[in-house]
Coordinates of C-alpha atoms in Angstrom, one line a residue:
M510 CA 1.3 10.8 96.4
Y511 CA 3.4 8.3 95.6
Y512 CA 4.2 6.5 99.0
T513 CA 7.5 4.5 99.1
T514 CA 7.3 1.0 98.1
Q515 CA 8.5 -0.1 101.8
M516 CA 5.1 1.8 103.3
Q517 CA 3.0 0.6 101.0
E518 CA 4.1 -3.3 101.6
Y519 CA 3.1 -2.7 105.0
R520 CA -0.1 -1.8 104.1
L521 CA -0.6 -4.6 101.8
E522 CA 1.1 -7.2 104.4
S523 CA -1.9 -6.0 107.1
L524 CA -5.0 -5.8 105.0
D525 CA -6.2 -9.2 105.3
I526 CA -5.0 -11.8 107.9
N527 CA -7.0 -14.8 105.8
N528 CA -5.3 -14.1 102.9
I529 CA -1.7 -13.6 104.2
K530 CA -0.1 -16.1 101.1
I531 CA -1.5 -14.4 98.4
Q532 CA -0.1 -11.1 100.3
K533 CA 3.1 -12.1 99.6
K534 CA 2.9 -13.5 96.3
I535 CA 1.5 -10.2 95.1
K536 CA 4.6 -8.1 97.1
A537 CA 7.2 -10.3 95.7
L538 CA 5.8 -9.8 92.2
I539 CA 5.6 -5.9 92.6
S540 CA 9.1 -5.9 94.0
E541 CA 10.4 -7.2 90.0
S542 CA 8.0 -4.5 88.8
R543 CA 9.2 -1.8 86.0
F544 CA 6.7 0.5 86.9
T545 CA 5.8 2.6 90.4
R546 CA 2.2 2.0 91.1
S547 CA 0.6 5.2 93.1
N548 CA -1.0 2.8 95.4
L549 CA -0.6 -0.7 96.3
N550 CA -3.9 -1.4 98.0
N551 CA -6.2 -0.3 95.1
A552 CA -6.4 -2.5 91.6
N553 CA -7.6 0.2 90.0
C554 CA -3.8 3.1 90.0
E555 CA -1.6 4.6 88.0
L556 CA 1.8 3.1 86.3
I557 CA 4.7 5.4 86.1
N558 CA 8.0 4.7 84.8
V559 CA 10.8 7.2 83.3
D560 CA 9.4 7.1 79.7
N561 CA 5.7 6.6 80.3
K562 CA 2.7 7.1 82.3
F563 CA -0.6 4.5 81.9
K564 CA -3.8 4.0 83.7
I565 CA -5.0 0.2 85.4
N566 CA -9.5 0.4 86.1
T567 CA -11.5 -3.1 86.6
F568 CA -14.9 -2.5 84.9
E569 CA -17.5 -2.3 86.9
D570 CA -20.8 -1.7 84.5
G571 CA -21.6 -4.3 81.7
Q572 CA -22.7 -1.2 79.9
D573 CA -19.5 0.2 79.6
P574 CA -18.9 1.5 76.0
K575 CA -14.8 0.6 76.4
L576 CA -16.0 -3.0 76.4
S577 CA -16.6 -2.8 72.7
E578 CA -12.6 -2.3 72.6
V579 CA -12.0 -5.1 74.8
Q580 CA -13.9 -7.3 72.5
K581 CA -12.1 -6.1 69.8
L582 CA -9.0 -6.7 70.6
F583 CA -10.6 -10.2 72.2
N584 CA -11.3 -10.7 68.3
E585 CA -8.3 -9.7 66.9
I586 CA -5.8 -12.0 69.0
F587 CA -7.6 -15.2 69.7
P588 CA -9.1 -17.8 67.8
E589 CA -13.0 -17.4 67.4
E590 CA -13.5 -20.6 68.9
E591 CA -11.2 -19.3 72.3
I592 CA -13.9 -16.2 72.7
E593 CA -17.5 -15.4 73.0
P594 CA -19.8 -12.3 71.8
E595 CA -19.9 -8.8 73.8
T596 CA -23.4 -9.8 74.6
I597 CA -21.7 -13.1 76.9
L598 CA -18.7 -10.6 78.0
R599 CA -21.1 -7.4 79.0
S600 CA -23.7 -9.5 81.2
A601 CA -20.7 -11.2 82.5
V602 CA -19.6 -8.1 84.1
D603 CA -23.0 -7.2 85.5
G604 CA -22.9 -10.9 87.2
Q605 CA -25.4 -12.4 84.8
N606 CA -25.5 -14.7 81.8
P607 CA -27.4 -13.1 78.9
W608 CA -30.4 -15.5 80.0
G609 CA -30.7 -13.7 83.2
T610 CA -29.3 -16.4 85.4
P611 CA -27.1 -14.7 88.0
D612 CA -23.3 -15.8 87.9
T613 CA -19.9 -15.1 89.4
K614 CA -19.4 -11.5 88.3
Y615 CA -16.7 -11.3 85.4
R616 CA -13.5 -8.8 86.3
V617 CA -11.9 -7.3 83.3
V618 CA -8.7 -5.5 84.1
V619 CA -7.6 -3.1 81.6
V620 CA -4.0 -0.9 81.3
T621 CA -4.5 2.4 79.4
D622 CA -2.2 5.0 78.0
E623 CA -2.7 8.4 78.2
D624 CA -4.4 8.5 74.7
K625 CA -6.7 6.1 76.8
K626 CA -6.5 3.7 74.3
I627 CA -6.8 -0.2 76.2
T628 CA -3.2 -1.8 76.1
A629 CA -3.2 -4.9 78.2
I630 CA -5.9 -7.4 79.9
C631 CA -6.4 -9.4 82.0
A632 CA -9.8 -11.1 82.7
G633 CA -10.8 -13.6 84.8
A634 CA -13.4 -14.3 88.1
T635 CA -12.4 -15.1 91.9
L636 CA -14.6 -18.9 92.1
D637 CA -16.2 -21.1 95.1
I638 CA -14.1 -24.2 95.2
D639 CA -15.1 -25.6 98.8
N640 CA -17.6 -24.1 101.0
K641 CA -16.8 -26.0 104.1
R642 CA -13.4 -25.0 103.9
N643 CA -14.7 -20.8 102.7
E644 CA -12.2 -21.4 99.8
V645 CA -12.0 -19.8 96.4
A646 CA -9.7 -19.8 93.4
Y647 CA -9.1 -17.1 90.5
C648 CA -9.7 -18.0 87.5
V649 CA -8.1 -16.6 85.0
E650 CA -9.8 -16.5 81.4
Y651 CA -7.7 -14.2 79.4
V652 CA -4.2 -12.3 79.2
L653 CA -2.5 -9.7 76.5
T654 CA -1.1 -7.2 75.6
K655 CA -1.1 -5.3 72.4
P656 CA 1.3 -6.9 69.8
Q657 CA 3.4 -3.8 69.3
L658 CA 3.4 -3.2 73.5
R659 CA 4.6 -7.4 74.3
Q660 CA 8.0 -7.6 76.6
S661 CA 6.4 -4.6 77.5
G662 CA 5.5 -5.3 81.4
L663 CA 1.8 -4.1 80.9
A664 CA 0.2 -7.8 81.1
R665 CA 2.4 -8.2 84.0
E666 CA 0.6 -5.4 85.9
A667 CA -2.9 -6.4 84.6
Y668 CA -2.8 -9.6 86.4
I669 CA -1.0 -8.1 89.6
S670 CA -3.8 -5.9 89.2
A671 CA -6.3 -9.0 89.0
L672 CA -4.6 -10.3 92.2
I673 CA -5.1 -7.3 94.3
D674 CA -9.0 -7.4 93.0
S675 CA -9.8 -11.3 93.4
M676 CA -7.9 -10.8 97.0
K677 CA -10.6 -8.0 97.6
I678 CA -13.5 -10.2 96.7
A679 CA -12.1 -12.9 98.8
K680 CA -11.8 -10.5 102.2
E681 CA -15.6 -9.1 101.5
Q682 CA -17.0 -12.7 101.3
N683 CA -14.6 -13.7 104.4
K684 CA -13.1 -16.5 102.6
K685 CA -9.5 -18.1 101.4
L686 CA -8.2 -17.3 98.2
T687 CA -6.2 -20.6 97.6
F688 CA -5.3 -21.3 93.7
L689 CA -4.9 -19.2 91.3
F690 CA -5.3 -21.1 87.6
G691 CA -6.2 -21.5 83.8
G692 CA -5.6 -22.3 80.7
C693 CA -2.5 -21.7 78.9
T694 CA -1.1 -22.0 75.0
D695 CA 2.2 -23.2 74.2
S696 CA 3.0 -19.5 72.9
S697 CA 2.0 -18.0 77.1
E698 CA 3.2 -20.5 78.8
T699 CA 6.7 -18.5 79.8
F700 CA 4.9 -15.7 81.0
W701 CA 2.7 -18.2 83.3
N702 CA 5.7 -19.6 84.6
N703 CA 7.3 -16.1 85.1
M704 CA 4.2 -15.9 87.3
G705 CA 4.4 -18.8 89.5
W706 CA 2.5 -20.9 87.5
K707 CA 3.4 -24.9 86.7
R708 CA 2.0 -27.2 84.9
I709 CA 0.0 -30.5 86.6
Y710 CA 1.0 -34.0 86.0
F711 CA 0.4 -37.8 87.2
K712 CA 3.4 -40.7 87.2
K713 CA 1.9 -43.6 85.9
G714 CA 5.0 -46.5 85.6
S715 CA 8.2 -44.7 85.4
N716 CA 6.9 -41.9 83.3
Y717 CA 5.2 -38.5 83.8
I718 CA 2.5 -37.8 82.0
E719 CA 0.6 -34.2 81.9
L720 CA -2.7 -33.9 83.2
P721 CA -4.4 -33.2 79.6
Y722 CA -6.7 -30.2 79.5
L723 CA -9.2 -28.9 77.0
Q724 CA -10.7 -25.9 76.8
P725 CA -14.5 -26.5 76.6
I726 CA -17.0 -25.3 73.5
L727 CA -18.2 -22.4 74.1
N728 CA -21.3 -22.5 71.6
F729 CA -24.3 -24.2 71.2
D730 CA -27.1 -24.7 68.9
T731 CA -30.0 -23.8 71.6
H732 CA -32.4 -25.6 69.1
T733 CA -30.9 -29.1 69.3
G734 CA -27.9 -29.0 71.9
E735 CA -25.5 -29.7 69.6
I736 CA -22.0 -28.0 69.6
S737 CA -22.5 -25.0 67.1
N738 CA -20.5 -25.6 63.4
K739 CA -17.7 -22.9 64.1
S740 CA -17.0 -24.3 67.9
R741 CA -14.5 -27.0 69.1
E742 CA -12.2 -28.2 72.1
V743 CA -8.8 -26.1 72.1
K744 CA -6.2 -28.7 74.0
E745 CA -3.8 -25.9 76.8
H746 CA -1.9 -26.9 80.0
L747 CA -4.1 -26.4 82.6
M748 CA -1.9 -24.2 84.9
I749 CA -1.8 -23.6 88.6
D750 CA 0.0 -21.4 91.4
C751 CA -0.7 -23.1 94.4
L752 CA -0.6 -20.4 96.9
V753 CA -1.9 -22.3 100.6
R754 CA -1.1 -25.9 99.7
K755 CA -0.7 -28.1 96.8
P756 CA -4.0 -29.7 95.5
T757 CA -5.4 -33.2 96.0
K758 CA -7.3 -34.4 93.2
E759 CA -10.3 -33.5 94.5
D760 CA -9.3 -30.2 95.0
M761 CA -8.7 -30.6 91.3
I762 CA -12.0 -32.1 90.5
K763 CA -13.8 -28.5 92.2
L764 CA -11.4 -26.6 90.5
Q765 CA -12.1 -27.9 86.6
E766 CA -15.1 -28.3 87.5
A767 CA -15.8 -24.5 88.6
L768 CA -14.2 -23.6 85.4
I769 CA -15.9 -25.8 83.0
N770 CA -19.3 -24.7 85.3
Y771 CA -18.7 -21.2 84.9
T772 CA -17.3 -21.4 81.1
A773 CA -18.9 -22.9 79.0
M774 CA -22.1 -24.8 81.4
W775 CA -25.2 -23.0 79.6
P776 CA -28.3 -22.8 81.7
R777 CA -31.6 -24.6 80.7
E778 CA -32.9 -21.2 80.0
A779 CA -30.4 -21.1 77.0
F780 CA -32.2 -23.9 75.3
K781 CA -35.7 -24.1 73.5
N782 CA -36.4 -27.4 74.8
N783 CA -35.4 -30.6 77.3
E784 CA -33.8 -32.5 75.1
A785 CA -31.3 -29.9 73.8
F786 CA -30.1 -29.0 77.5
I787 CA -30.4 -32.0 78.3
R788 CA -27.9 -33.3 75.3
H789 CA -25.4 -30.0 76.4
K790 CA -25.1 -31.4 80.0
V791 CA -24.4 -34.8 78.5
Y792 CA -21.5 -32.8 77.3
I793 CA -20.5 -31.2 80.3
D794 CA -20.8 -34.4 82.4
N795 CA -18.6 -36.2 80.1
L796 CA -15.7 -33.6 80.3
K797 CA -16.0 -34.1 84.0
L798 CA -15.9 -37.7 83.7
K799 CA -12.9 -37.8 81.7
F800 CA -10.8 -35.2 84.1
R801 CA -11.8 -37.5 87.3
E802 CA -10.6 -40.6 85.0
D803 CA -7.1 -39.0 84.5
L804 CA -6.6 -38.1 88.1
D805 CA -7.4 -41.8 88.9
Q806 CA -4.8 -43.4 87.1
S807 CA -1.9 -42.1 89.6
D808 CA -2.8 -41.4 93.3
N809 CA -0.2 -38.4 93.5
L810 CA 0.2 -34.6 91.6
Y811 CA 3.6 -33.2 90.5
F812 CA 3.6 -29.7 89.4
F813 CA 6.5 -28.4 86.4
D814 CA 7.4 -25.3 84.6
K815 CA 8.4 -25.8 81.3
Q816 CA 11.8 -26.1 81.5
E817 CA 11.4 -28.7 83.7
A818 CA 8.5 -30.6 82.2
Q819 CA 11.1 -31.0 78.9
S820 CA 13.5 -32.0 81.1
L821 CA 11.5 -35.3 81.9
N822 CA 11.2 -39.0 81.3

């Protein structure tokens, strides 16, 4: 049954008093949608417009055969150094890494067409950033649409469902969803600006300087801890949507550490010896140190979208 937008919005607003800001964010995004949702309170729903019908689902089982289709799309669309093997994808969905260590569950939201083919994906995780404040942040790793369906609005719908899912996780943990963040490329930045995300800058003298961000190495030699020959760091824009407040420098440190620890830090069990693990950890620690040093160049942070950034200096 399809309810009126007004009724659905009221139910959404009353869902969780601790997360009013993200609820308002979701409502604003839905108000500009090209589709009608069968349920605004659930990430999993149907999408309908005049011409098409789609379904949105979130993977709960790392053994689901459809995850192979997800991995295939990742491999087709993203460079090799930006993706991990299917074994890691599957274990992450189950809330652990390939070496059996528990980890935050990786949430993969997919949009499928009437032939049950995946058309769009939003994948990420809700990460702890401040236990004293009971705050979490939703970190986006991948958003994509099949090339022939770009500009269809389906990636946007996958993202909306991912936010509903993250809000649900925050509610279950009695925590506040405070920031939405992740790295993005030049080609995807306009999409993220439309979602409300902005770049992060500091000021040095009279010049605004973008906070440097490199997507970390994802693959390492388990015998030596050295970077895999096929891997390299990827320069991206670190982007953020501030739901509750603008982040302080300390917030940014916590966000970057949560991101690095989740996406790039391997446990001791992954390596054949202590020396390899230590060498790997030195790489991770240096990433965090460099980020802190960049932040220390200014007392204040500034936030600009692509168009605003082009008019600076």
